[in-house]
mmCIF file with all atom_site columns, C-alpha atoms in Angstrom:
data_model
loop_
_atom_site.group_PDB
_atom_site.id
_atom_site.type_symbol
_atom_site.label_atom_id
_atom_site.label_alt_id
_atom_site.label_comp_id
_atom_site.label_asym_id
_atom_site.label_entity_id
_atom_site.label_seq_id
_atom_site.pdbx_PDB_ins_code
_atom_site.Cartn_x
_atom_site.Cartn_y
_atom_site.Cartn_z
_atom_site.occupancy
_atom_site.B_iso_or_equiv
_atom_site.pdbx_formal_charge
_atom_site.auth_seq_id
_atom_site.auth_comp_id
_atom_site.auth_asym_id
_atom_site.auth_atom_id
_atom_site.pdbx_PDB_model_num
ATOM 1   C CA . UNK A 1 1   ? 99.586  33.291  125.232 1.00 0.00 ? 208 UNK A CA 1
ATOM 2   C CA . UNK A 1 2   ? 99.591  29.572  125.397 1.00 0.00 ? 209 UNK A CA 1
ATOM 3   C CA . UNK A 1 3   ? 95.982  28.913  123.949 1.00 0.00 ? 210 UNK A CA 1
ATOM 4   C CA . UNK A 1 4   ? 96.711  30.706  120.428 1.00 0.00 ? 211 UNK A CA 1
ATOM 5   C CA . UNK A 1 5   ? 99.493  28.697  120.161 1.00 0.00 ? 212 UNK A CA 1
ATOM 6   C CA . UNK A 1 6   ? 97.907  25.197  120.873 1.00 0.00 ? 213 UNK A CA 1
ATOM 7   C CA . UNK A 1 7   ? 95.045  26.229  118.440 1.00 0.00 ? 214 UNK A CA 1
ATOM 8   C CA . UNK A 1 8   ? 97.768  26.531  115.482 1.00 0.00 ? 215 UNK A CA 1
ATOM 9   C CA . UNK A 1 9   ? 99.258  23.092  116.625 1.00 0.00 ? 216 UNK A CA 1
ATOM 10  C CA . UNK A 1 10  ? 95.961  21.505  116.485 1.00 0.00 ? 217 UNK A CA 1
ATOM 11  C CA . UNK A 1 11  ? 94.963  23.344  113.178 1.00 0.00 ? 218 UNK A CA 1
ATOM 12  C CA . UNK A 1 12  ? 98.339  22.414  111.318 1.00 0.00 ? 219 UNK A CA 1
ATOM 13  C CA . UNK A 1 13  ? 98.018  18.723  112.693 1.00 0.00 ? 220 UNK A CA 1
ATOM 14  C CA . UNK A 1 14  ? 94.506  18.395  111.110 1.00 0.00 ? 221 UNK A CA 1
ATOM 15  C CA . UNK A 1 15  ? 95.720  19.979  107.881 1.00 0.00 ? 222 UNK A CA 1
ATOM 16  C CA . UNK A 1 16  ? 98.214  17.756  107.816 1.00 0.00 ? 223 UNK A CA 1
ATOM 17  C CA . UNK A 1 17  ? 96.303  14.499  108.357 1.00 0.00 ? 224 UNK A CA 1
ATOM 18  C CA . UNK A 1 18  ? 94.055  15.881  105.820 1.00 0.00 ? 225 UNK A CA 1
ATOM 19  C CA . UNK A 1 19  ? 96.820  16.098  103.287 1.00 0.00 ? 226 UNK A CA 1
ATOM 20  C CA . UNK A 1 20  ? 98.325  12.515  104.046 1.00 0.00 ? 227 UNK A CA 1
ATOM 21  C CA . UNK A 1 21  ? 94.839  11.121  103.608 1.00 0.00 ? 228 UNK A CA 1
ATOM 22  C CA . UNK A 1 22  ? 94.057  12.278  100.473 1.00 0.00 ? 229 UNK A CA 1
ATOM 23  C CA . UNK A 1 23  ? 96.900  10.219  98.927  1.00 0.00 ? 230 UNK A CA 1
ATOM 24  C CA . UNK A 1 24  ? 95.313  7.161   97.504  1.00 0.00 ? 231 UNK A CA 1
ATOM 25  C CA . UNK A 1 25  ? 97.107  3.952   96.153  1.00 0.00 ? 232 UNK A CA 1
ATOM 26  C CA . UNK A 1 26  ? 96.117  1.823   93.828  1.00 0.00 ? 233 UNK A CA 1
ATOM 27  C CA . UNK A 1 27  ? 95.920  -1.928  95.367  1.00 0.00 ? 234 UNK A CA 1
ATOM 28  C CA . UNK A 1 28  ? 98.500  -4.342  93.929  1.00 0.00 ? 235 UNK A CA 1
ATOM 29  C CA . UNK A 1 29  ? 96.730  -7.248  91.858  1.00 0.00 ? 236 UNK A CA 1
ATOM 30  C CA . UNK A 1 30  ? 97.424  -10.406 93.508  1.00 0.00 ? 237 UNK A CA 1
ATOM 31  C CA . UNK A 1 31  ? 95.577  -12.522 91.113  1.00 0.00 ? 238 UNK A CA 1
ATOM 32  C CA . UNK A 1 32  ? 97.369  -11.576 87.921  1.00 0.00 ? 239 UNK A CA 1
ATOM 33  C CA . UNK A 1 33  ? 99.065  -14.628 85.815  1.00 0.00 ? 240 UNK A CA 1
ATOM 34  C CA . UNK A 1 34  ? 102.294 -13.950 84.225  1.00 0.00 ? 241 UNK A CA 1
ATOM 35  C CA . UNK A 1 35  ? 103.053 -16.638 80.947  1.00 0.00 ? 242 UNK A CA 1
ATOM 36  C CA . UNK A 1 36  ? 105.922 -18.731 81.236  1.00 0.00 ? 243 UNK A CA 1
ATOM 37  C CA . UNK A 1 37  ? 109.149 -17.557 79.511  1.00 0.00 ? 244 UNK A CA 1
ATOM 38  C CA . UNK A 1 38  ? 108.774 -20.152 76.645  1.00 0.00 ? 245 UNK A CA 1
ATOM 39  C CA . UNK A 1 39  ? 105.897 -18.484 75.677  1.00 0.00 ? 246 UNK A CA 1
ATOM 40  C CA . UNK A 1 40  ? 107.381 -14.995 75.563  1.00 0.00 ? 247 UNK A CA 1
ATOM 41  C CA . UNK A 1 41  ? 110.152 -16.335 73.643  1.00 0.00 ? 248 UNK A CA 1
ATOM 42  C CA . UNK A 1 42  ? 107.943 -17.725 71.068  1.00 0.00 ? 249 UNK A CA 1
ATOM 43  C CA . UNK A 1 43  ? 106.462 -14.856 70.473  1.00 0.00 ? 250 UNK A CA 1
ATOM 44  C CA . UNK A 1 44  ? 109.514 -12.729 70.025  1.00 0.00 ? 251 UNK A CA 1
ATOM 45  C CA . UNK A 1 45  ? 111.088 -15.032 67.358  1.00 0.00 ? 252 UNK A CA 1
ATOM 46  C CA . UNK A 1 46  ? 107.894 -15.501 65.625  1.00 0.00 ? 253 UNK A CA 1
ATOM 47  C CA . UNK A 1 47  ? 107.907 -12.020 65.117  1.00 0.00 ? 254 UNK A CA 1
ATOM 48  C CA . UNK A 1 48  ? 111.587 -12.299 63.412  1.00 0.00 ? 255 UNK A CA 1
ATOM 49  C CA . UNK A 1 49  ? 109.667 -14.612 60.826  1.00 0.00 ? 256 UNK A CA 1
ATOM 50  C CA . UNK A 1 50  ? 106.925 -12.668 60.351  1.00 0.00 ? 257 UNK A CA 1
ATOM 51  C CA . UNK A 1 51  ? 106.719 -11.000 56.688  1.00 0.00 ? 258 UNK A CA 1
ATOM 52  C CA . UNK A 1 52  ? 107.790 -11.346 53.157  1.00 0.00 ? 259 UNK A CA 1
ATOM 53  C CA . UNK A 1 53  ? 110.657 -13.489 52.344  1.00 0.00 ? 260 UNK A CA 1
ATOM 54  C CA . UNK A 1 54  ? 112.212 -13.815 48.494  1.00 0.00 ? 261 UNK A CA 1
ATOM 55  C CA . UNK A 1 55  ? 114.069 -16.838 47.740  1.00 0.00 ? 262 UNK A CA 1
ATOM 56  C CA . UNK A 1 56  ? 117.767 -15.965 46.894  1.00 0.00 ? 263 UNK A CA 1
ATOM 57  C CA . UNK A 1 57  ? 118.261 -17.972 43.819  1.00 0.00 ? 264 UNK A CA 1
ATOM 58  C CA . UNK A 1 58  ? 114.817 -17.639 42.723  1.00 0.00 ? 265 UNK A CA 1
ATOM 59  C CA . UNK A 1 59  ? 113.168 -14.165 42.966  1.00 0.00 ? 266 UNK A CA 1
ATOM 60  C CA . UNK A 1 60  ? 109.932 -15.858 41.651  1.00 0.00 ? 267 UNK A CA 1
ATOM 61  C CA . UNK A 1 61  ? 109.056 -17.770 44.674  1.00 0.00 ? 268 UNK A CA 1
ATOM 62  C CA . UNK A 1 62  ? 108.170 -15.960 47.866  1.00 0.00 ? 269 UNK A CA 1
ATOM 63  C CA . UNK A 1 63  ? 107.208 -17.085 51.286  1.00 0.00 ? 270 UNK A CA 1
ATOM 64  C CA . UNK A 1 64  ? 104.905 -15.289 53.791  1.00 0.00 ? 271 UNK A CA 1
ATOM 65  C CA . UNK A 1 65  ? 104.936 -15.852 57.566  1.00 0.00 ? 272 UNK A CA 1
ATOM 66  C CA . UNK A 1 66  ? 101.444 -14.443 58.578  1.00 0.00 ? 273 UNK A CA 1
ATOM 67  C CA . UNK A 1 67  ? 100.916 -13.068 62.401  1.00 0.00 ? 274 UNK A CA 1
ATOM 68  C CA . UNK A 1 68  ? 97.858  -15.115 62.100  1.00 0.00 ? 275 UNK A CA 1
ATOM 69  C CA . UNK A 1 69  ? 100.144 -18.582 61.958  1.00 0.00 ? 276 UNK A CA 1
ATOM 70  C CA . UNK A 1 70  ? 99.126  -18.485 58.143  1.00 0.00 ? 277 UNK A CA 1
ATOM 71  C CA . UNK A 1 71  ? 102.348 -19.854 55.791  1.00 0.00 ? 278 UNK A CA 1
ATOM 72  C CA . UNK A 1 72  ? 101.778 -18.741 52.281  1.00 0.00 ? 279 UNK A CA 1
ATOM 73  C CA . UNK A 1 73  ? 104.331 -19.813 49.236  1.00 0.00 ? 280 UNK A CA 1
ATOM 74  C CA . UNK A 1 74  ? 103.882 -18.375 46.138  1.00 0.00 ? 281 UNK A CA 1
ATOM 75  C CA . UNK A 1 75  ? 105.639 -19.289 42.923  1.00 0.00 ? 282 UNK A CA 1
ATOM 76  C CA . UNK A 1 76  ? 105.031 -18.430 39.006  1.00 0.00 ? 283 UNK A CA 1
ATOM 77  C CA . UNK A 1 77  ? 103.210 -21.690 39.057  1.00 0.00 ? 284 UNK A CA 1
ATOM 78  C CA . UNK A 1 78  ? 101.104 -22.245 42.205  1.00 0.00 ? 285 UNK A CA 1
ATOM 79  C CA . UNK A 1 79  ? 100.082 -20.889 45.631  1.00 0.00 ? 286 UNK A CA 1
ATOM 80  C CA . UNK A 1 80  ? 99.913  -22.873 48.870  1.00 0.00 ? 287 UNK A CA 1
ATOM 81  C CA . UNK A 1 81  ? 98.707  -21.875 52.248  1.00 0.00 ? 288 UNK A CA 1
ATOM 82  C CA . UNK A 1 82  ? 99.240  -23.761 55.239  1.00 0.00 ? 289 UNK A CA 1
ATOM 83  C CA . UNK A 1 83  ? 99.754  -23.328 59.183  1.00 0.00 ? 290 UNK A CA 1
ATOM 84  C CA . UNK A 1 84  ? 102.850 -22.820 60.718  1.00 0.00 ? 291 UNK A CA 1
ATOM 85  C CA . UNK A 1 85  ? 104.643 -22.802 64.248  1.00 0.00 ? 292 UNK A CA 1
ATOM 86  C CA . UNK A 1 86  ? 108.030 -22.366 65.980  1.00 0.00 ? 293 UNK A CA 1
ATOM 87  C CA . UNK A 1 87  ? 109.749 -24.647 68.331  1.00 0.00 ? 294 UNK A CA 1
ATOM 88  C CA . UNK A 1 88  ? 112.223 -22.492 70.211  1.00 0.00 ? 295 UNK A CA 1
ATOM 89  C CA . UNK A 1 89  ? 114.274 -25.162 71.995  1.00 0.00 ? 296 UNK A CA 1
ATOM 90  C CA . UNK A 1 90  ? 115.254 -26.826 68.995  1.00 0.00 ? 297 UNK A CA 1
ATOM 91  C CA . UNK A 1 91  ? 115.217 -23.621 66.666  1.00 0.00 ? 298 UNK A CA 1
ATOM 92  C CA . UNK A 1 92  ? 112.608 -25.293 63.826  1.00 0.00 ? 299 UNK A CA 1
ATOM 93  C CA . UNK A 1 93  ? 109.760 -23.767 62.129  1.00 0.00 ? 300 UNK A CA 1
ATOM 94  C CA . UNK A 1 94  ? 106.984 -26.412 61.601  1.00 0.00 ? 301 UNK A CA 1
ATOM 95  C CA . UNK A 1 95  ? 104.866 -26.419 58.288  1.00 0.00 ? 302 UNK A CA 1
ATOM 96  C CA . UNK A 1 96  ? 101.674 -28.030 58.748  1.00 0.00 ? 303 UNK A CA 1
ATOM 97  C CA . UNK A 1 97  ? 103.103 -29.865 61.709  1.00 0.00 ? 304 UNK A CA 1
ATOM 98  C CA . UNK A 1 98  ? 104.722 -32.287 59.439  1.00 0.00 ? 305 UNK A CA 1
ATOM 99  C CA . UNK A 1 99  ? 107.496 -30.354 57.873  1.00 0.00 ? 306 UNK A CA 1
ATOM 100 C CA . UNK A 1 100 ? 109.691 -29.061 60.490  1.00 0.00 ? 307 UNK A CA 1
ATOM 101 C CA . UNK A 1 101 ? 112.979 -27.505 59.484  1.00 0.00 ? 308 UNK A CA 1
ATOM 102 C CA . UNK A 1 102 ? 115.753 -26.081 61.384  1.00 0.00 ? 309 UNK A CA 1
ATOM 103 C CA . UNK A 1 103 ? 116.182 -22.088 60.723  1.00 0.00 ? 310 UNK A CA 1
ATOM 104 C CA . UNK A 1 104 ? 118.121 -19.404 61.386  1.00 0.00 ? 311 UNK A CA 1
ATOM 105 C CA . UNK A 1 105 ? 116.965 -15.342 61.227  1.00 0.00 ? 312 UNK A CA 1
ATOM 106 C CA . UNK A 1 106 ? 118.692 -12.288 60.875  1.00 0.00 ? 313 UNK A CA 1
ATOM 107 C CA . UNK A 1 107 ? 117.129 -8.846  60.077  1.00 0.00 ? 314 UNK A CA 1
ATOM 108 C CA . UNK A 1 108 ? 117.286 -9.488  56.283  1.00 0.00 ? 315 UNK A CA 1
ATOM 109 C CA . UNK A 1 109 ? 118.174 -13.020 55.978  1.00 0.00 ? 316 UNK A CA 1
ATOM 110 C CA . UNK A 1 110 ? 116.101 -16.413 56.720  1.00 0.00 ? 317 UNK A CA 1
ATOM 111 C CA . UNK A 1 111 ? 117.868 -19.391 55.900  1.00 0.00 ? 318 UNK A CA 1
ATOM 112 C CA . UNK A 1 112 ? 115.871 -22.855 56.261  1.00 0.00 ? 319 UNK A CA 1
ATOM 113 C CA . UNK A 1 113 ? 117.564 -26.464 56.629  1.00 0.00 ? 320 UNK A CA 1
ATOM 114 C CA . UNK A 1 114 ? 115.563 -29.018 54.778  1.00 0.00 ? 321 UNK A CA 1
ATOM 115 C CA . UNK A 1 115 ? 117.083 -32.159 54.356  1.00 0.00 ? 322 UNK A CA 1
ATOM 116 C CA . UNK A 1 116 ? 120.507 -31.353 54.553  1.00 0.00 ? 323 UNK A CA 1
ATOM 117 C CA . UNK A 1 117 ? 120.073 -28.387 52.337  1.00 0.00 ? 324 UNK A CA 1
ATOM 118 C CA . UNK A 1 118 ? 120.453 -24.979 52.812  1.00 0.00 ? 325 UNK A CA 1
ATOM 119 C CA . UNK A 1 119 ? 117.767 -22.549 51.371  1.00 0.00 ? 326 UNK A CA 1
ATOM 120 C CA . UNK A 1 120 ? 118.088 -18.936 51.553  1.00 0.00 ? 327 UNK A CA 1
ATOM 121 C CA . UNK A 1 121 ? 115.482 -16.117 51.735  1.00 0.00 ? 328 UNK A CA 1
ATOM 122 C CA . UNK A 1 122 ? 115.957 -12.529 51.745  1.00 0.00 ? 329 UNK A CA 1
ATOM 123 C CA . UNK A 1 123 ? 113.566 -10.082 53.221  1.00 0.00 ? 330 UNK A CA 1
ATOM 124 C CA . UNK A 1 124 ? 111.038 -8.517  50.602  1.00 0.00 ? 331 UNK A CA 1
ATOM 125 C CA . UNK A 1 125 ? 111.311 -4.788  50.360  1.00 0.00 ? 332 UNK A CA 1
ATOM 126 C CA . UNK A 1 126 ? 107.829 -4.611  49.422  1.00 0.00 ? 333 UNK A CA 1
ATOM 127 C CA . UNK A 1 127 ? 106.197 -5.471  52.711  1.00 0.00 ? 334 UNK A CA 1
#
């Protein structure tokens, strides 16, 4: 009577071991590098600026911040293309590394402060 009981215990142990060994875990990647927080913040703020903005007091003047860091300013008479970047700490947007302006941005409004002048743009609905 003891013999069939010991066989079932051994059989159950083997099945349990096989079941537990069938679970596989993926190794944790130790050499994964995370970018500094500043870079992530830069990207978030840059995404807020991306798009087409129409000057509030002059609807013929439009600026575009493109994801490729291209800044385009269009008016009735001319179109200019320049590179742009963002300085997160000082909340400044720099056009061609020479013209840096403080800015505030909401979902639908962009305010640039240039030489103590406040320039207001509204997000275009034609994006």
